Tab-separated table of C-alpha atoms in Angstrom:
chain	number	residue	atom	x	y	z
A	4	ALA	CA	-8.156	1.510	-23.632
A	5	THR	CA	-9.678	0.336	-26.921
A	6	LEU	CA	-8.412	-3.267	-26.745
A	7	PHE	CA	-6.310	-2.565	-29.852
A	8	LEU	CA	-9.238	-0.759	-31.572
A	9	LEU	CA	-11.641	-3.648	-30.913
A	10	ASP	CA	-13.729	-1.471	-28.580
A	11	PRO	CA	-13.794	2.189	-29.743
A	12	ARG	CA	-15.667	3.231	-26.590
A	13	GLY	CA	-12.325	3.307	-24.828
A	14	ILE	CA	-11.441	6.453	-26.764
A	15	GLY	CA	-14.336	8.279	-25.117
A	16	ALA	CA	-13.232	7.054	-21.695
A	17	TRP	CA	-9.745	8.399	-22.372
A	18	PHE	CA	-11.061	11.825	-23.360
A	19	ASN	CA	-13.285	11.902	-20.268
A	20	GLY	CA	-10.151	11.741	-18.174
A	21	ILE	CA	-8.877	15.027	-19.575
A	22	PRO	CA	-11.472	17.247	-17.809
A	23	GLU	CA	-10.901	15.285	-14.610
A	24	TYR	CA	-7.167	15.937	-14.823
A	25	LEU	CA	-7.662	19.652	-15.540
A	26	SER	CA	-10.052	20.010	-12.604
A	27	GLY	CA	-7.286	18.680	-10.368
A	28	TRP	CA	-5.429	21.986	-10.825
A	29	PHE	CA	-8.212	23.882	-9.047
A	30	ILE	CA	-8.712	21.788	-5.907
A	31	PRO	CA	-6.902	21.882	-2.545
A	32	ALA	CA	-3.813	19.704	-2.343
A	33	ARG	CA	-4.668	16.147	-1.308
A	34	ILE	CA	-1.250	15.281	0.085
A	35	PRO	CA	1.921	17.309	0.759
A	36	ALA	CA	4.256	17.608	-2.206
A	37	SER	CA	7.197	16.261	-0.202
A	38	ARG	CA	5.463	12.887	0.124
A	39	ILE	CA	6.030	12.196	-3.589
A	40	PRO	CA	9.868	12.004	-3.621
A	41	ILE	CA	9.865	10.302	-0.209
A	42	ALA	CA	7.492	7.627	-1.503
A	43	LEU	CA	9.731	7.193	-4.540
A	44	LEU	CA	12.672	6.487	-2.236
A	45	VAL	CA	10.671	4.150	-0.009
A	46	TYR	CA	9.098	2.023	-2.739
A	47	GLU	CA	11.680	2.271	-5.523
A	48	LEU	CA	14.902	2.426	-3.527
A	49	MET	CA	16.628	-0.214	-5.646
A	50	ALA	CA	15.772	1.590	-8.885
A	51	VAL	CA	16.843	4.971	-7.510
A	52	ILE	CA	20.218	3.684	-6.270
A	53	PHE	CA	21.175	1.868	-9.463
A	54	SER	CA	19.947	4.773	-11.605
A	55	LEU	CA	22.256	7.098	-9.685
A	56	VAL	CA	25.078	4.572	-10.060
A	57	LEU	CA	24.528	4.613	-13.824
A	58	VAL	CA	24.536	8.415	-13.970
A	59	ILE	CA	27.736	8.652	-11.933
A	60	LYS	CA	29.470	5.879	-13.871
A	61	TYR	CA	28.396	7.174	-17.254
A	62	PHE	CA	29.486	10.774	-16.758
A	63	THR	CA	32.771	9.876	-15.025
A	64	SER	CA	33.869	7.330	-17.605
A	65	SER	CA	33.957	7.648	-21.378
A	66	GLU	CA	34.264	3.914	-22.100
A	67	GLN	CA	30.545	3.260	-22.576
A	68	ARG	CA	29.622	6.737	-23.847
A	69	THR	CA	28.109	6.876	-27.333
A	70	PRO	CA	25.798	9.458	-28.975
A	71	GLY	CA	22.901	7.016	-29.023
A	72	LYS	CA	23.224	6.135	-25.330
A	73	THR	CA	23.655	9.788	-24.426
A	74	ARG	CA	20.377	10.700	-26.137
A	75	LEU	CA	18.600	7.791	-24.417
A	76	PHE	CA	19.931	8.730	-20.970
A	77	LEU	CA	19.057	12.394	-21.438
A	78	PHE	CA	15.541	11.493	-22.609
A	79	LEU	CA	14.905	9.215	-19.629
A	80	ALA	CA	16.448	11.677	-17.155
A	81	LEU	CA	14.360	14.529	-18.575
A	82	TRP	CA	11.241	12.354	-18.353
A	83	ILE	CA	11.916	11.626	-14.674
A	84	VAL	CA	12.802	15.206	-13.691
A	85	LEU	CA	9.895	16.844	-15.519
A	86	GLY	CA	7.431	14.163	-14.429
A	87	LEU	CA	8.464	14.447	-10.787
A	88	SER	CA	8.333	18.244	-10.888
A	89	LEU	CA	4.894	18.287	-12.533
A	90	LEU	CA	3.568	15.755	-10.065
A	91	MET	CA	4.761	17.793	-7.087
A	92	LEU	CA	3.149	20.942	-8.501
A	93	TYR	CA	-0.172	19.255	-9.336
A	94	PRO	CA	-2.659	19.848	-6.453
A	95	GLY	CA	-4.701	16.737	-7.230
A	96	ARG	CA	-1.658	14.498	-6.962
A	97	LEU	CA	-1.702	11.009	-5.492
A	98	VAL	CA	1.285	8.864	-4.582
A	99	SER	CA	0.007	6.227	-6.998
A	100	ASP	CA	0.676	8.706	-9.837
A	101	LEU	CA	4.340	7.751	-9.486
A	102	VAL	CA	3.519	4.886	-11.831
A	103	TRP	CA	4.326	7.303	-14.690
A	104	LEU	CA	7.922	7.544	-13.436
A	105	VAL	CA	8.549	3.891	-12.649
A	106	LEU	CA	9.152	2.853	-16.273
A	107	PRO	CA	11.988	5.317	-17.142
A	108	LEU	CA	13.484	4.895	-13.670
A	109	TRP	CA	13.716	1.122	-13.992
A	110	ILE	CA	15.087	1.373	-17.540
A	111	LEU	CA	17.965	3.462	-16.195
A	112	ALA	CA	18.391	1.062	-13.260
A	113	ALA	CA	18.437	-1.966	-15.553
A	114	ILE	CA	21.145	-0.401	-17.705
A	115	GLY	CA	23.119	0.444	-14.566
A	116	ILE	CA	22.818	-3.135	-13.323
A	117	THR	CA	24.146	-4.474	-16.641
A	118	PHE	CA	27.259	-2.325	-16.169
A	119	LEU	CA	27.802	-3.762	-12.686
A	120	ILE	CA	27.123	-7.453	-13.315
A	121	PRO	CA	30.440	-9.330	-13.313
A	122	GLY	CA	31.435	-10.352	-16.827
A	123	GLU	CA	33.342	-13.418	-15.703
A	124	ARG	CA	33.112	-16.130	-13.092
A	125	VAL	CA	32.650	-14.689	-9.606
A	126	LYS	CA	35.404	-15.646	-7.182
A	127	SER	CA	34.621	-17.253	-3.856
A	128	VAL	CA	35.974	-14.203	-2.029
A	129	ALA	CA	33.395	-11.989	-3.734
A	130	VAL	CA	30.620	-14.444	-2.857
A	131	SER	CA	31.737	-14.472	0.790
A	132	GLN	CA	31.831	-10.681	0.792
A	133	ALA	CA	28.317	-10.544	-0.687
A	134	LEU	CA	26.962	-12.927	1.950
A	135	PHE	CA	28.596	-10.861	4.696
A	136	ILE	CA	27.072	-7.640	3.335
A	137	LEU	CA	23.682	-9.342	3.163
A	138	LEU	CA	24.102	-10.400	6.801
A	139	LEU	CA	25.038	-6.850	7.776
A	140	SER	CA	21.929	-5.581	5.999
A	141	GLY	CA	19.795	-7.934	8.090
A	142	LEU	CA	21.502	-6.734	11.284
A	143	PHE	CA	20.939	-3.123	10.223
A	144	TRP	CA	17.214	-3.735	9.736
A	145	TYR	CA	16.940	-5.686	12.991
A	146	THR	CA	18.598	-2.827	14.888
A	147	LEU	CA	16.206	-0.337	13.301
A	148	ALA	CA	13.241	-2.482	14.345
A	149	ALA	CA	14.626	-2.879	17.880
A	150	THR	CA	14.574	0.880	18.431
A	151	THR	CA	10.767	0.873	18.123
A	152	ARG	CA	9.820	-2.024	20.391
A	153	SER	CA	10.890	-0.734	23.798
A	154	GLN	CA	10.668	2.512	25.707
A	155	TYR	CA	14.240	3.719	25.650
A	156	GLY	CA	15.816	6.926	26.833
A	157	ILE	CA	17.732	9.301	24.601
A	158	SER	CA	21.051	7.584	25.313
A	159	GLN	CA	19.678	4.170	24.288
A	160	TYR	CA	18.332	5.567	21.039
A	161	ILE	CA	21.662	7.213	20.292
A	162	SER	CA	23.462	3.929	20.949
A	163	HIS	CA	21.139	2.057	18.567
A	164	PHE	CA	21.712	4.568	15.787
A	165	ALA	CA	25.444	4.461	16.517
A	166	ILE	CA	25.300	0.681	16.045
A	167	MET	CA	23.508	1.189	12.724
A	168	GLY	CA	26.237	3.604	11.638
A	169	GLY	CA	28.868	1.086	12.731
A	170	ILE	CA	27.221	-1.634	10.635
A	171	LEU	CA	27.422	0.584	7.534
A	172	ALA	CA	31.037	1.426	8.329
A	173	LEU	CA	31.860	-2.271	8.750
A	174	GLY	CA	30.418	-2.962	5.286
A	175	GLY	CA	32.559	-0.205	3.794
A	176	LEU	CA	35.669	-1.434	5.639
A	177	THR	CA	35.083	-4.977	4.374
A	178	THR	CA	34.886	-3.675	0.810
A	179	VAL	CA	38.151	-1.755	1.220
A	180	LEU	CA	39.980	-4.738	2.746
A	181	VAL	CA	38.846	-7.073	-0.049
A	182	ALA	CA	39.984	-4.474	-2.603
A	183	MET	CA	43.406	-4.240	-0.959
A	184	GLY	CA	43.847	-8.028	-0.953
A	185	TRP	CA	42.197	-9.190	-4.187
A	186	GLY	CA	41.701	-6.044	-6.223
A	187	TRP	CA	38.881	-3.564	-6.769
A	188	LYS	CA	37.263	-5.699	-9.466
A	189	VAL	CA	36.658	-8.572	-7.036
A	190	SER	CA	35.606	-6.193	-4.269
A	191	SER	CA	33.128	-4.314	-6.476
A	192	SER	CA	31.585	-7.624	-7.585
A	193	GLY	CA	31.031	-8.670	-3.971
A	194	LEU	CA	29.662	-5.244	-3.044
A	195	PHE	CA	27.245	-5.285	-5.985
A	196	LEU	CA	25.989	-8.809	-5.311
A	197	GLY	CA	25.495	-8.156	-1.605
A	198	ALA	CA	23.823	-4.772	-2.038
A	199	ALA	CA	21.617	-6.002	-4.896
A	200	SER	CA	20.465	-9.007	-2.855
A	201	ALA	CA	19.587	-6.828	0.148
A	202	LEU	CA	17.778	-4.260	-2.014
A	203	LEU	CA	15.892	-7.026	-3.803
A	204	LEU	CA	14.616	-8.433	-0.508
A	205	TYR	CA	13.632	-4.928	0.590
A	206	SER	CA	11.820	-4.271	-2.702
A	207	VAL	CA	9.847	-7.514	-2.430
A	208	SER	CA	8.857	-6.591	1.125
A	209	VAL	CA	7.605	-3.084	0.324
A	210	MET	CA	5.816	-4.223	-2.833
A	211	TRP	CA	4.096	-6.968	-0.844
A	212	GLY	CA	2.641	-4.296	1.394
A	213	ALA	CA	1.867	-1.932	-1.470
A	214	SER	CA	-0.130	-4.658	-3.220
A	215	ASN	CA	-2.622	-4.587	-0.301
A	216	LEU	CA	-1.753	-8.113	0.816
A	217	ARG	CA	-1.030	-6.912	4.340
A	218	GLN	CA	-3.769	-6.208	6.850
A	219	ASN	CA	-2.342	-2.755	7.595
A	220	GLN	CA	-2.396	-1.577	3.996
A	221	ALA	CA	-3.954	1.744	5.077
A	222	SER	CA	-0.555	2.633	6.549
A	223	GLU	CA	1.065	2.544	3.115
A	224	LEU	CA	1.901	5.832	1.393
A	225	LEU	CA	0.267	4.475	-1.762
A	226	SER	CA	-3.089	4.217	-0.015
A	227	GLY	CA	-5.015	7.114	-1.551
A	228	THR	CA	-8.498	6.038	-0.477
A	229	PRO	CA	-9.855	4.327	2.641
A	230	SER	CA	-9.220	0.583	2.607
A	231	THR	CA	-11.500	-2.084	3.981
A	232	ASP	CA	-10.602	-3.720	7.273
A	233	GLN	CA	-12.867	-6.289	8.967
A	234	THR	CA	-14.847	-7.263	5.885
A	235	ASP	CA	-13.745	-10.908	6.048
A	236	LEU	CA	-14.841	-11.170	9.681
A	237	ALA	CA	-18.223	-9.611	8.885
A	238	GLU	CA	-18.779	-11.967	5.937
A	239	LYS	CA	-17.872	-14.962	8.093
A	240	ILE	CA	-20.308	-14.026	10.876
A	241	VAL	CA	-23.128	-13.246	8.431
A	242	GLY	CA	-22.524	-16.557	6.644
A	243	GLU	CA	-22.666	-18.501	9.911
A	244	PHE	CA	-25.831	-16.645	10.937
A	245	SER	CA	-27.425	-17.461	7.592
A	246	SER	CA	-26.425	-21.124	7.786
A	247	TRP	CA	-27.778	-21.340	11.314
A	248	ASN	CA	-31.214	-19.985	10.355
A	249	THR	CA	-31.726	-21.113	6.751
A	250	GLY	CA	-29.355	-24.032	6.305
A	251	PHE	CA	-27.561	-22.150	3.516
A	252	VAL	CA	-24.647	-19.737	3.776
A	253	GLN	CA	-25.936	-16.995	1.461
A	254	TYR	CA	-29.724	-17.053	1.810
A	255	ILE	CA	-30.279	-14.539	4.606
A	256	GLU	CA	-32.142	-11.283	3.910
A	257	ILE	CA	-29.848	-8.259	4.205
A	258	THR	CA	-30.776	-4.579	3.878
A	259	SER	CA	-27.973	-2.032	3.844
A	260	LEU	CA	-28.733	1.576	4.760
A	261	VAL	CA	-25.147	2.474	3.843
A	262	ASP	CA	-24.693	3.091	0.135
A	263	ALA	CA	-21.095	1.900	-0.213
A	264	PRO	CA	-19.627	-0.092	-3.140
A	265	SER	CA	-17.485	-2.184	-0.780
A	266	ILE	CA	-20.572	-3.408	1.107
A	267	LYS	CA	-22.372	-4.224	-2.129
A	268	TRP	CA	-19.336	-6.133	-3.356
A	269	ALA	CA	-18.910	-8.064	-0.098
A	270	PHE	CA	-22.488	-9.405	-0.307
A	271	ARG	CA	-22.834	-9.539	-4.088
A	272	GLU	CA	-23.575	-13.276	-4.013
A	273	TYR	CA	-26.473	-12.914	-1.561
A	274	PRO	CA	-29.717	-12.997	-3.615
A	275	ASP	CA	-31.702	-11.234	-0.859
A	276	PHE	CA	-29.275	-8.342	-0.427
A	277	ASN	CA	-30.524	-4.848	-1.224
A	278	SER	CA	-29.381	-1.303	-0.526
A	279	ARG	CA	-31.864	1.402	0.516
A	280	SER	CA	-31.856	4.866	2.015
A	281	HIS	CA	-34.311	3.948	4.800
A	282	LEU	CA	-36.345	1.027	6.130
A	283	ALA	CA	-39.799	0.663	4.648
A	284	ASN	CA	-42.855	0.571	6.897
A	285	ASP	CA	-43.399	-2.793	8.583
A	286	SER	CA	-40.119	-4.002	7.094
A	287	MET	CA	-38.040	-6.242	9.344
A	288	PRO	CA	-35.249	-7.837	7.309
A	289	ASP	CA	-33.069	-10.472	8.930
A	290	ILE	CA	-29.985	-8.225	8.947
A	291	VAL	CA	-29.760	-4.447	8.676
A	292	ILE	CA	-26.496	-2.579	8.054
A	293	THR	CA	-26.222	1.012	9.301
A	294	ALA	CA	-23.471	3.567	9.760
A	295	GLU	CA	-22.060	4.056	13.228
A	296	GLY	CA	-23.932	6.758	15.105
A	297	SER	CA	-27.241	6.407	13.249
A	298	ASP	CA	-30.198	6.258	15.637
A	299	ILE	CA	-33.068	4.034	14.497
A	300	PRO	CA	-35.362	3.149	17.423
A	301	SER	CA	-36.844	0.099	15.710
A	302	LEU	CA	-33.404	-1.491	15.489
A	303	ASN	CA	-32.676	-0.919	19.164
A	304	ALA	CA	-35.988	-2.580	20.055
A	305	ASN	CA	-35.929	-5.624	17.795
A	306	TYR	CA	-32.307	-6.198	16.788
A	307	ARG	CA	-28.957	-7.020	18.300
A	308	GLY	CA	-26.080	-4.988	16.913
A	309	GLU	CA	-22.399	-5.695	16.372
A	310	ASP	CA	-19.989	-3.135	14.971
A	311	PHE	CA	-17.164	-3.787	12.513
A	312	VAL	CA	-14.320	-1.535	11.422
A	313	TRP	CA	-15.166	-1.306	7.746
A	314	TRP	CA	-12.825	1.451	6.530
A	315	THR	CA	-9.393	2.579	7.648
A	316	SER	CA	-7.513	5.555	6.218
A	317	PRO	CA	-4.216	7.317	7.018
A	318	GLY	CA	-4.442	9.514	10.099
A	319	TRP	CA	-1.415	11.765	9.582
A	320	GLN	CA	-0.962	14.950	7.562
A	321	GLY	CA	2.788	15.110	6.977
A	322	SER	CA	4.987	13.328	4.485
A	323	LEU	CA	5.620	10.402	6.857
A	324	PRO	CA	3.916	9.158	10.027
A	325	PRO	CA	5.136	10.642	13.335
A	326	ASP	CA	7.213	7.608	14.409
A	327	THR	CA	9.098	7.075	11.154
A	328	ALA	CA	11.256	4.185	12.408
A	329	ARG	CA	8.211	2.247	13.605
A	330	TRP	CA	6.471	2.879	10.303
A	331	LEU	CA	9.486	1.739	8.257
A	332	ALA	CA	9.886	-1.451	10.253
A	333	PHE	CA	6.299	-2.475	10.935
A	334	ARG	CA	4.051	-0.061	8.994
A	335	GLU	CA	2.462	1.078	12.248
A	336	ALA	CA	0.951	4.560	11.991
A	337	PRO	CA	-2.051	6.582	13.198
A	338	LEU	CA	-5.212	5.478	11.400
A	339	VAL	CA	-8.736	6.817	11.142
A	340	LYS	CA	-11.280	4.009	11.519
A	341	GLU	CA	-14.893	4.115	10.373
A	342	LYS	CA	-17.355	1.511	11.595
A	343	VAL	CA	-20.633	0.075	10.399
A	344	ILE	CA	-23.135	-1.790	12.564
A	345	PHE	CA	-24.709	-5.092	11.599
A	346	TRP	CA	-28.122	-5.522	13.237
A	347	PHE	CA	-29.333	-9.128	13.573
A	348	ARG	CA	-33.041	-9.610	14.213
A	349	SER	CA	-33.587	-10.778	17.786
A	350	ASP	CA	-36.166	-13.487	17.103
A	351	LEU	CA	-33.635	-15.350	14.943
A	352	PHE	CA	-31.652	-16.145	18.057
A	353	LYS	CA	-32.599	-19.091	20.260
A	354	ASP	CA	-33.580	-16.856	23.179
A	355	GLY	CA	-34.707	-13.871	21.136
A	356	GLU	CA	-38.023	-12.194	20.491
A	357	THR	CA	-39.256	-9.064	18.732
A	358	GLU	CA	-41.600	-6.319	19.820
A	359	ALA	CA	-44.276	-4.518	17.856
A	360	PHE	CA	-43.022	-1.141	16.663
A	361	ASP	CA	-44.719	1.792	14.976
A	362	TYR	CA	-42.631	2.827	11.953
A	363	SER	CA	-44.762	5.883	11.234
A	364	ASP	CA	-42.672	7.899	13.709
A	365	ASN	CA	-39.389	7.251	11.833
């Protein structure tokens, strides 16, 4: 916060966060408490699994147990348990607050992975087993996705989930057969490599969506505030309209009647952009931006409007969207969409014209 004491103002910013945190105890809950552990499983599945593997392996075997490691494990486990409990009790919680638990969770997972990494050259049988488990993981995910793309009856859904259970059973049977033929050490190496590869691909996929690189980022559990939607399309159309009338992409006059930081940021490079609460008398800018539903007679008379979905936000109240399988596979969920209207002055079109209007009645 202070850039290593180079900027002492960061100390004040840190202390300003304390009243904001305390006020969060006296507001209605933003999201259900159950969404916190579910989000932890969805986004940090690899870390959760290998942390549990470490806990089970450490407390069932005394080979790697030392006083120093015991204190470290207890400290990290206490950090995770207390942090998760406090976060679920805190009314002003957000899913993004899980960042405080990611560090100790991944430290435990990293230690667990070091216990499972083969210490010698991996045999070809273990590699083949790992590839087969990775293939089964892909089939499992494909079957899950297939249940959401067609209108099936109850029997079809049951058959799909039975296939998914059979895929998991086939992976377990393969592990047992390899252990019976080549020993548990070879089998465990293949199981670890296959499971780690599948979990790594899954982690990259969910983090890609959580980093807001997908268009449907509002469907993510980490989305605590409305996200922008058709901003790129709006910027493209405004740029083409400006180039058509002025010869330059960013030299059109824009007045926004919506005081939103995202709109100001989208048109920050336009020198003739300004944000106001209302249109001034006799003012007819080239483009006017209004919220959907606002009624301004002068715009209806002298402008042509086009609406854009500017904000999207989650449209469900529970821990997960209603169709959980569809959400897991494709991040499709109910969304609340808010639009803004871009009004382009009519006389700037080839066949357009404007009418005289009395602004004194506005």
